[in-house]
PDB file of C-alpha atoms in Angstrom:
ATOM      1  CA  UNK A   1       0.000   0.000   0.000  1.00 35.00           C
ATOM      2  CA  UNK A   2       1.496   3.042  -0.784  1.00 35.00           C
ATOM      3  CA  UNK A   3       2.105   5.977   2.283  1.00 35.00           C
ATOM      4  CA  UNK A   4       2.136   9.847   1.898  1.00 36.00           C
ATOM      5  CA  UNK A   5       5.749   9.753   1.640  1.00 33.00           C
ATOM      6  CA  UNK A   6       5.220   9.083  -1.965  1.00 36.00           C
ATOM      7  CA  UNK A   7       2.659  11.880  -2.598  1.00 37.00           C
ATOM      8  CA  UNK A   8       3.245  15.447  -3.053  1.00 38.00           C
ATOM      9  CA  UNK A   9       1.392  17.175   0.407  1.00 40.00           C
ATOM     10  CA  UNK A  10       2.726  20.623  -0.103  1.00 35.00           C
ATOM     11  CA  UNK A  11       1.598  23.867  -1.266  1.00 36.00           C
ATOM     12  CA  UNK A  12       2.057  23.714  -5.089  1.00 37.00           C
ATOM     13  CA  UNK A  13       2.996  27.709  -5.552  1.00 41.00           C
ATOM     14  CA  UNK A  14       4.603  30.278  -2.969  1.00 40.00           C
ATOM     15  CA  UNK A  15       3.920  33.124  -1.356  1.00 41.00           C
ATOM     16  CA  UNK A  16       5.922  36.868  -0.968  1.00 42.00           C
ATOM     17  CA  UNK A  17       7.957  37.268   1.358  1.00 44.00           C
ATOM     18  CA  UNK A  18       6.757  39.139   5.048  1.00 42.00           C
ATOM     19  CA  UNK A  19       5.699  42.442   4.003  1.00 52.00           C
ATOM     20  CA  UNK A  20       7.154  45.733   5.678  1.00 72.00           C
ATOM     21  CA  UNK A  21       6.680  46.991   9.487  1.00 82.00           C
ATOM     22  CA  UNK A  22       4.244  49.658   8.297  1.00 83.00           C
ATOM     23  CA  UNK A  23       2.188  47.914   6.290  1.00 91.00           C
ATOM     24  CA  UNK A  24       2.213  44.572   8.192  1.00 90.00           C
ATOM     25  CA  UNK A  25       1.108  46.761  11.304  1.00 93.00           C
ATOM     26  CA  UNK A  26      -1.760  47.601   8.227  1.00 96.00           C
ATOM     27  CA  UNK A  27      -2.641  43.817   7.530  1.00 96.00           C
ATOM     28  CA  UNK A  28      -2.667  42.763  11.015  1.00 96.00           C
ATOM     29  CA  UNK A  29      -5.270  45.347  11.838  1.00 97.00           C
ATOM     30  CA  UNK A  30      -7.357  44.004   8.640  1.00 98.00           C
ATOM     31  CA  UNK A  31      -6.947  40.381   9.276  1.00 97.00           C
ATOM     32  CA  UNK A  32      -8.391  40.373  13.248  1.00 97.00           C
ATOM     33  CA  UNK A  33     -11.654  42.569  11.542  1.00 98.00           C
ATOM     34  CA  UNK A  34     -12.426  40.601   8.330  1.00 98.00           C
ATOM     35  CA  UNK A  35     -12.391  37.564  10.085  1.00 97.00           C
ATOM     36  CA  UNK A  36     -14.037  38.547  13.013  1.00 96.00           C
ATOM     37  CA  UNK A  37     -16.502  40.968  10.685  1.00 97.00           C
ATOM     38  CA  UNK A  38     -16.097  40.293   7.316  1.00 97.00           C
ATOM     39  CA  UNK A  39     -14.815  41.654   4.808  1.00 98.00           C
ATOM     40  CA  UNK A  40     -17.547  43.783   2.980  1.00 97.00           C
ATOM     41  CA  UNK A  41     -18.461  45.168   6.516  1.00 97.00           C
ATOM     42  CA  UNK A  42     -15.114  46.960   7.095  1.00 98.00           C
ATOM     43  CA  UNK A  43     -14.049  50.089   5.442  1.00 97.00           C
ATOM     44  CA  UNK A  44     -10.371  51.500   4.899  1.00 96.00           C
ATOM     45  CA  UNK A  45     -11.310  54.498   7.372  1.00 96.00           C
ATOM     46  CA  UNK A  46     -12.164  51.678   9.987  1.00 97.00           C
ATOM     47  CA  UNK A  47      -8.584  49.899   9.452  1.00 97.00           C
ATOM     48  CA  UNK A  48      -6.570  52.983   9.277  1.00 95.00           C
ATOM     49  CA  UNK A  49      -7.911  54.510  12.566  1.00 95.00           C
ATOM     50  CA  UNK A  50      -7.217  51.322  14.129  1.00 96.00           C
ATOM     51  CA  UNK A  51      -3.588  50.916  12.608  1.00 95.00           C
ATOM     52  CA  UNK A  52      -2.539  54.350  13.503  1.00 93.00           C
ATOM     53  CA  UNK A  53      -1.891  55.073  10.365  1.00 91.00           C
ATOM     54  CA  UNK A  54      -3.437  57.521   7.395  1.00 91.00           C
ATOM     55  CA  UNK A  55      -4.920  56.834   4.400  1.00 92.00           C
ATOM     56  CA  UNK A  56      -2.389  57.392   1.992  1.00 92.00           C
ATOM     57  CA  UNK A  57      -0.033  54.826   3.639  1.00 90.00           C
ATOM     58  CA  UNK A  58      -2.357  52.046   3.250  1.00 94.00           C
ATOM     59  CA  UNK A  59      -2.727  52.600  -0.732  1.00 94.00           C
ATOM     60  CA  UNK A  60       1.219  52.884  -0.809  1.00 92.00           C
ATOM     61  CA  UNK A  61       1.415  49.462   0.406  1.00 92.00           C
ATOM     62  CA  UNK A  62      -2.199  47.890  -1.052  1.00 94.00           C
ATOM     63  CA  UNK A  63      -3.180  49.428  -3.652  1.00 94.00           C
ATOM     64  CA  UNK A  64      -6.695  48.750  -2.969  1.00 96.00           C
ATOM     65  CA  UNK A  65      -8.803  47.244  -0.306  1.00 97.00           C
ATOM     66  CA  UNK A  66      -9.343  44.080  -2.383  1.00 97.00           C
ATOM     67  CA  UNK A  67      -5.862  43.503  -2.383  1.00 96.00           C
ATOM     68  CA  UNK A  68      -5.678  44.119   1.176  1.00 97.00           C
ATOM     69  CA  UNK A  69      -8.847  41.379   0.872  1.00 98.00           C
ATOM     70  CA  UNK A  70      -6.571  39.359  -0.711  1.00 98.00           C
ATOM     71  CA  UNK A  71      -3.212  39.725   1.355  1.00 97.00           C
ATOM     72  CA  UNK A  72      -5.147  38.963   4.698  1.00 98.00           C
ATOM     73  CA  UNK A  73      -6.116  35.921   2.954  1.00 98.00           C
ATOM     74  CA  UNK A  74      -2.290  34.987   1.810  1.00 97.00           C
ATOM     75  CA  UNK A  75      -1.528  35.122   5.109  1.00 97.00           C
ATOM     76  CA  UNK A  76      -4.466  33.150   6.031  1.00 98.00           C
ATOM     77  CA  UNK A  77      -3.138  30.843   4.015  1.00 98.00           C
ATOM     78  CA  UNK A  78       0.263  30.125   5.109  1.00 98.00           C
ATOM     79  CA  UNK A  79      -1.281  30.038   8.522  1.00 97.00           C
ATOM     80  CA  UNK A  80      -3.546  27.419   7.735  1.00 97.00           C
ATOM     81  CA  UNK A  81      -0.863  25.024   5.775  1.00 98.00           C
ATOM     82  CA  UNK A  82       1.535  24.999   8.743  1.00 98.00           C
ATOM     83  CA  UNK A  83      -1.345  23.895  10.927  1.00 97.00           C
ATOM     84  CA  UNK A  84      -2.005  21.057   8.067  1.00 98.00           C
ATOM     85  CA  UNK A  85       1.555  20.235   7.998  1.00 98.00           C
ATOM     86  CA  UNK A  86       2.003  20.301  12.119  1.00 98.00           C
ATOM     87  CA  UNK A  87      -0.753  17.676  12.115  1.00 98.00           C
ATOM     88  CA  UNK A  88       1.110  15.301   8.649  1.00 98.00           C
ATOM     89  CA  UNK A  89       4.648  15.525  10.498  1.00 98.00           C
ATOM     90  CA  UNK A  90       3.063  14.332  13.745  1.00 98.00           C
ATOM     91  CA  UNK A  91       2.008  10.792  12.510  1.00 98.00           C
ATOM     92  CA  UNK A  92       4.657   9.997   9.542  1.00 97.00           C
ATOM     93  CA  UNK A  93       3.464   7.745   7.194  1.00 96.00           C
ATOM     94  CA  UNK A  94      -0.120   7.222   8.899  1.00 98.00           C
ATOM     95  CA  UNK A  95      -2.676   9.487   6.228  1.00 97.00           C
ATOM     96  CA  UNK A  96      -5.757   8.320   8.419  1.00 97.00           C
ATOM     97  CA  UNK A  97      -4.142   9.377  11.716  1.00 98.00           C
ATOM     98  CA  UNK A  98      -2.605  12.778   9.950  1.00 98.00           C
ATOM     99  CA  UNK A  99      -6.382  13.728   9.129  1.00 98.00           C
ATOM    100  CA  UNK A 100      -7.782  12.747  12.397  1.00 97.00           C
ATOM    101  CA  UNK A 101      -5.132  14.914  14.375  1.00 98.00           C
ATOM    102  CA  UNK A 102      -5.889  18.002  11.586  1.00 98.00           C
ATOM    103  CA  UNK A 103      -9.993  16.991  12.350  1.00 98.00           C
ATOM    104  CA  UNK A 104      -9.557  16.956  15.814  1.00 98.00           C
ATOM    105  CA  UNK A 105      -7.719  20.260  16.055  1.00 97.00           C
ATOM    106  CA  UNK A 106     -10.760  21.951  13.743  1.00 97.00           C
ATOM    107  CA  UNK A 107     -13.233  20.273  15.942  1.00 97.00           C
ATOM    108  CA  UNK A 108     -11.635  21.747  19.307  1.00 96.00           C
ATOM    109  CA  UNK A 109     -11.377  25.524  17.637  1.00 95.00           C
ATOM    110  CA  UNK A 110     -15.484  25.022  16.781  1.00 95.00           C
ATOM    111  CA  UNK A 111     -15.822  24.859  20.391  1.00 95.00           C
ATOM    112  CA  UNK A 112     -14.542  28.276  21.232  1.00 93.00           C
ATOM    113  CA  UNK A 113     -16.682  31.044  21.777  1.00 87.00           C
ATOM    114  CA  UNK A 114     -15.547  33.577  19.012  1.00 87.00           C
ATOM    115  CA  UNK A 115     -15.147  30.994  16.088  1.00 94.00           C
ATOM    116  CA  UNK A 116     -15.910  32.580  13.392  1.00 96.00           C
ATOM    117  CA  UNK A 117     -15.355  29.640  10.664  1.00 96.00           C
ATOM    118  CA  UNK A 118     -12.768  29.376   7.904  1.00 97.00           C
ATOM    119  CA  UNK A 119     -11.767  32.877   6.885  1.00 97.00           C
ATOM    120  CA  UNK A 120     -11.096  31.019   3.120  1.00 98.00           C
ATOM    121  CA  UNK A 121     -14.507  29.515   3.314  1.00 97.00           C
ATOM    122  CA  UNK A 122     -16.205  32.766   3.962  1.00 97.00           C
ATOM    123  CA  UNK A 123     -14.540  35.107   1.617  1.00 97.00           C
ATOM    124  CA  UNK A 124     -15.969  33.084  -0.958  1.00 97.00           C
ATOM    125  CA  UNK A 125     -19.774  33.602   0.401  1.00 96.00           C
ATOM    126  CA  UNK A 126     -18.715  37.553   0.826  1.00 97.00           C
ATOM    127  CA  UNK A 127     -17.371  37.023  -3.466  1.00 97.00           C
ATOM    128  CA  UNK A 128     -18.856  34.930  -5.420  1.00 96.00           C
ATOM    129  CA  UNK A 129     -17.111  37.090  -8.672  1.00 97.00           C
ATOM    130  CA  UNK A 130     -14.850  34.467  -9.353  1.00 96.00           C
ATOM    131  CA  UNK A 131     -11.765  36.907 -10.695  1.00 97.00           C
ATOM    132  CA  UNK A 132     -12.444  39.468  -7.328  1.00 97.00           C
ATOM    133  CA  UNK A 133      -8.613  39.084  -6.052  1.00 97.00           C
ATOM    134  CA  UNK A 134     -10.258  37.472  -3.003  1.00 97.00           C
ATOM    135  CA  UNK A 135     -12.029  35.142  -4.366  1.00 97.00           C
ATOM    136  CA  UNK A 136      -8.839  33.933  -6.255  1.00 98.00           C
ATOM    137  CA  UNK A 137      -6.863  33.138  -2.872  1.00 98.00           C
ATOM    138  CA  UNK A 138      -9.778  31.449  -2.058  1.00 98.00           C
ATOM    139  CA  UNK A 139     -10.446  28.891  -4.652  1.00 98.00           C
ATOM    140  CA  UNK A 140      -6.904  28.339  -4.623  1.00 98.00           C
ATOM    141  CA  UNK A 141      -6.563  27.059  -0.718  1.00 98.00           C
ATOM    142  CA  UNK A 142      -9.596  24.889  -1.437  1.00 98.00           C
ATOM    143  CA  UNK A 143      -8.177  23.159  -4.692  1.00 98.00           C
ATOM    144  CA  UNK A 144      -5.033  22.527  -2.769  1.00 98.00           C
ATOM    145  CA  UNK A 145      -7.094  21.385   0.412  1.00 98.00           C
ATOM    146  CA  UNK A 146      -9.346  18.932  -1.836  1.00 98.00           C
ATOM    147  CA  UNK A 147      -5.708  17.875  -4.421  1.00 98.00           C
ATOM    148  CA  UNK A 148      -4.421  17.186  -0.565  1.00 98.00           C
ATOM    149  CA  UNK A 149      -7.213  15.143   0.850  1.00 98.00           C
ATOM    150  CA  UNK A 150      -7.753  12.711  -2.281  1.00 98.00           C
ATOM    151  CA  UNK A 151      -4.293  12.202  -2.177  1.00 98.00           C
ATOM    152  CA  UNK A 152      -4.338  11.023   1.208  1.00 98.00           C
ATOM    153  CA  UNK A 153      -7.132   8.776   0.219  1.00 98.00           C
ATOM    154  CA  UNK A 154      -4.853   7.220  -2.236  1.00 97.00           C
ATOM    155  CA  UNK A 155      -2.604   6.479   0.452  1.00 97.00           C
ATOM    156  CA  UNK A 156      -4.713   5.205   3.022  1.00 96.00           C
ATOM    157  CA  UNK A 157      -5.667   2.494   0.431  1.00 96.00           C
ATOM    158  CA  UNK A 158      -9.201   3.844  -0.330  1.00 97.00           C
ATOM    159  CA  UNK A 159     -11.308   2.097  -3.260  1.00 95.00           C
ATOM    160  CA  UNK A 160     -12.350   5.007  -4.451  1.00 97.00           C
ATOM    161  CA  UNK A 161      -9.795   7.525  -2.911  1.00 97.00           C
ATOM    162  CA  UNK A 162     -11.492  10.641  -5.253  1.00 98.00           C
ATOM    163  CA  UNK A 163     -15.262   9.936  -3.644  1.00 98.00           C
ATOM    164  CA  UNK A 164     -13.443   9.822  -0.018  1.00 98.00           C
ATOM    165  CA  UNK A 165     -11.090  12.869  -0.436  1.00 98.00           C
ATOM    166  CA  UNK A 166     -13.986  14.822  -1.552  1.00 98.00           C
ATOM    167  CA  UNK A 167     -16.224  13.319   1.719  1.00 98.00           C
ATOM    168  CA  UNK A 168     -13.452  14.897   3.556  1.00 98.00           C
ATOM    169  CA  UNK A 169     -13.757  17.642   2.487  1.00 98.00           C
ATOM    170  CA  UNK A 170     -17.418  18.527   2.712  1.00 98.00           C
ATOM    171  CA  UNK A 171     -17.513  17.313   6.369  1.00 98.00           C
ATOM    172  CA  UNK A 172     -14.856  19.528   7.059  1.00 98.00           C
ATOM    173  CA  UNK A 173     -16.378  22.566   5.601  1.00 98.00           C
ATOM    174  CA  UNK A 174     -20.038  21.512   7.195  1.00 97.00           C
ATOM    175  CA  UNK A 175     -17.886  21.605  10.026  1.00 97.00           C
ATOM    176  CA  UNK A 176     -16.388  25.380   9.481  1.00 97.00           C
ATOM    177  CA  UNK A 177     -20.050  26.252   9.258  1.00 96.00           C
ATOM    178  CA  UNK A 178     -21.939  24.168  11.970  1.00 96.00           C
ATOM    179  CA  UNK A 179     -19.844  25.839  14.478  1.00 96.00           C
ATOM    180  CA  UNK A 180     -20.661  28.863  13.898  1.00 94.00           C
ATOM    181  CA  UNK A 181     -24.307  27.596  13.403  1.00 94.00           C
ATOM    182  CA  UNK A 182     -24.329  25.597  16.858  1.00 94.00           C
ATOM    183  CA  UNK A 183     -21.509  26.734  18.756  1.00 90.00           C
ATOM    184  CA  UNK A 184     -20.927  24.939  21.663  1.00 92.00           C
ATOM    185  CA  UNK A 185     -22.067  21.113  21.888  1.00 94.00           C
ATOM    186  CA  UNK A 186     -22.770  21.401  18.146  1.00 95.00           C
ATOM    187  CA  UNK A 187     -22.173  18.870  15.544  1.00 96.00           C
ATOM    188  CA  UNK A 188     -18.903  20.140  14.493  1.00 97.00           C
ATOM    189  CA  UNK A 189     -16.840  18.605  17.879  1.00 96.00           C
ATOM    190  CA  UNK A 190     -17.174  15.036  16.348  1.00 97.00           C
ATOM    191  CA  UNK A 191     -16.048  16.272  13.399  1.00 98.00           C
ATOM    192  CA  UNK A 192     -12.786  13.686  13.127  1.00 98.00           C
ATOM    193  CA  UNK A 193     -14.946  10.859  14.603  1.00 98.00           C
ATOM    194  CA  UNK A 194     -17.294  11.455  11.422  1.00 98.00           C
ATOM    195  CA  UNK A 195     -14.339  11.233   9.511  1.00 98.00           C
ATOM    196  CA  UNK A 196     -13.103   8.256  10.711  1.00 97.00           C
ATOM    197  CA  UNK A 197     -15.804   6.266  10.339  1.00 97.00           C
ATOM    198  CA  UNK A 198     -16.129   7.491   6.689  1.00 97.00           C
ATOM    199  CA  UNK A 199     -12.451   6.329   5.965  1.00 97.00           C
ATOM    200  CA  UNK A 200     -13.293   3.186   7.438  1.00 96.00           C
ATOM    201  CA  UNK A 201     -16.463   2.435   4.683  1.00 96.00           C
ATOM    202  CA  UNK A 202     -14.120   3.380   2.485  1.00 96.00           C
ATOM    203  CA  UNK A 203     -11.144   1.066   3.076  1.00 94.00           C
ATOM    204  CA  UNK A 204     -13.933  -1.880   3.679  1.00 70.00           C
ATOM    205  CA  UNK A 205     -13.727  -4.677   0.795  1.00 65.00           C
TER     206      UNK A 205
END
């Protein structure tokens, strides 16, 4: 049977380098409101007041608030991929207990009182313009999240590794919205126990 060693798990394409102080003091600002907020609902008065900054220096570093949109989302991105990885480097060679440990950790953050779901997940509900530079980042992280999963399918031995990866997938974004539905006690806590017992249908002969 053949292990994740042998598949490609990584983000395909890269991302720029750690922008400067000024305008990272900019994006940090931006990325606590959209997610908490979203991203329609905050204006570039509302993130420059906050930053300490004017007007003027936000355009010199974004030079619009859908590219801020879309920076706050590259970051949300990295973010998210070194969580994945943490939870793939923690079991080696084990694709069913990788997902699990990346399941369990989603299912845990559901619980908390401020979740506010996947930041990816709900750009694309705020865009549904599929060239909006937000929308972009967006699509991307899920194409690499559902490439990811099916390949983990492959190497957990599943019959029909494409119809599993994708299962994965749409229990874990049911979960990004259930907990924000339910909140605490909701559905989204058994999350990776859902999961597992999906992988185990699907390994079944």
């Amino acid at each position: 049977m053949p292990t994740d060693k042998n598949i490609d798990l990584t983000i395909s394409d890269g991302h720029a380098s750690a922008p400067p102080k000024a305008a990272k003091k900019i994006l940090d600002v931006a990325y606590d409101l959209f997610y908490r907020r979203g991203i329609r609902a905050i204006g570039v008065d509302e993130i420059v007041k906050r930053a300490g900054v004017t007007k003027p220096s936000l355009y010199r570093s974004f030079p619009s608030k859908d590219e801020l949109a879309a920076s706050y989302l590259r970051q949300y991105d990295l973010e998210y991929w070194e969580r994945f990885d943490e939870a793939v480097a923690a079991h080696p060679g084990d694709p069913r207990a990788q997902i699990k440990a990346f399941l369990t950790r989603i299912g845990k953050r559901t619980q908390v009182a401020d979740y506010r779901g996947c930041g990816m997940t709900n750009a694309a509900v705020e865009y549904p313009d599929h060239s909006h530079p937000a929308r972009v980042v967006s699509e991307a992280n899920k194409q690499e999240l559902r490439r990811r999963l099916r390949a983990m399918a492959v190497a957990m031995g599943a019959q029909d590794p494409d119809t599993l990866g994708d299962g994965l997938l749409l229990l874990i974004e049911g979960a990004y919205i259930s907990g924000q539905l339910f909140g605490l006690g909701g559905p989204a806590q058994a999350v990776a126990r859902n999961a597992d017992l999906l992988i185990e249908a699907s390994l079944k002969k």
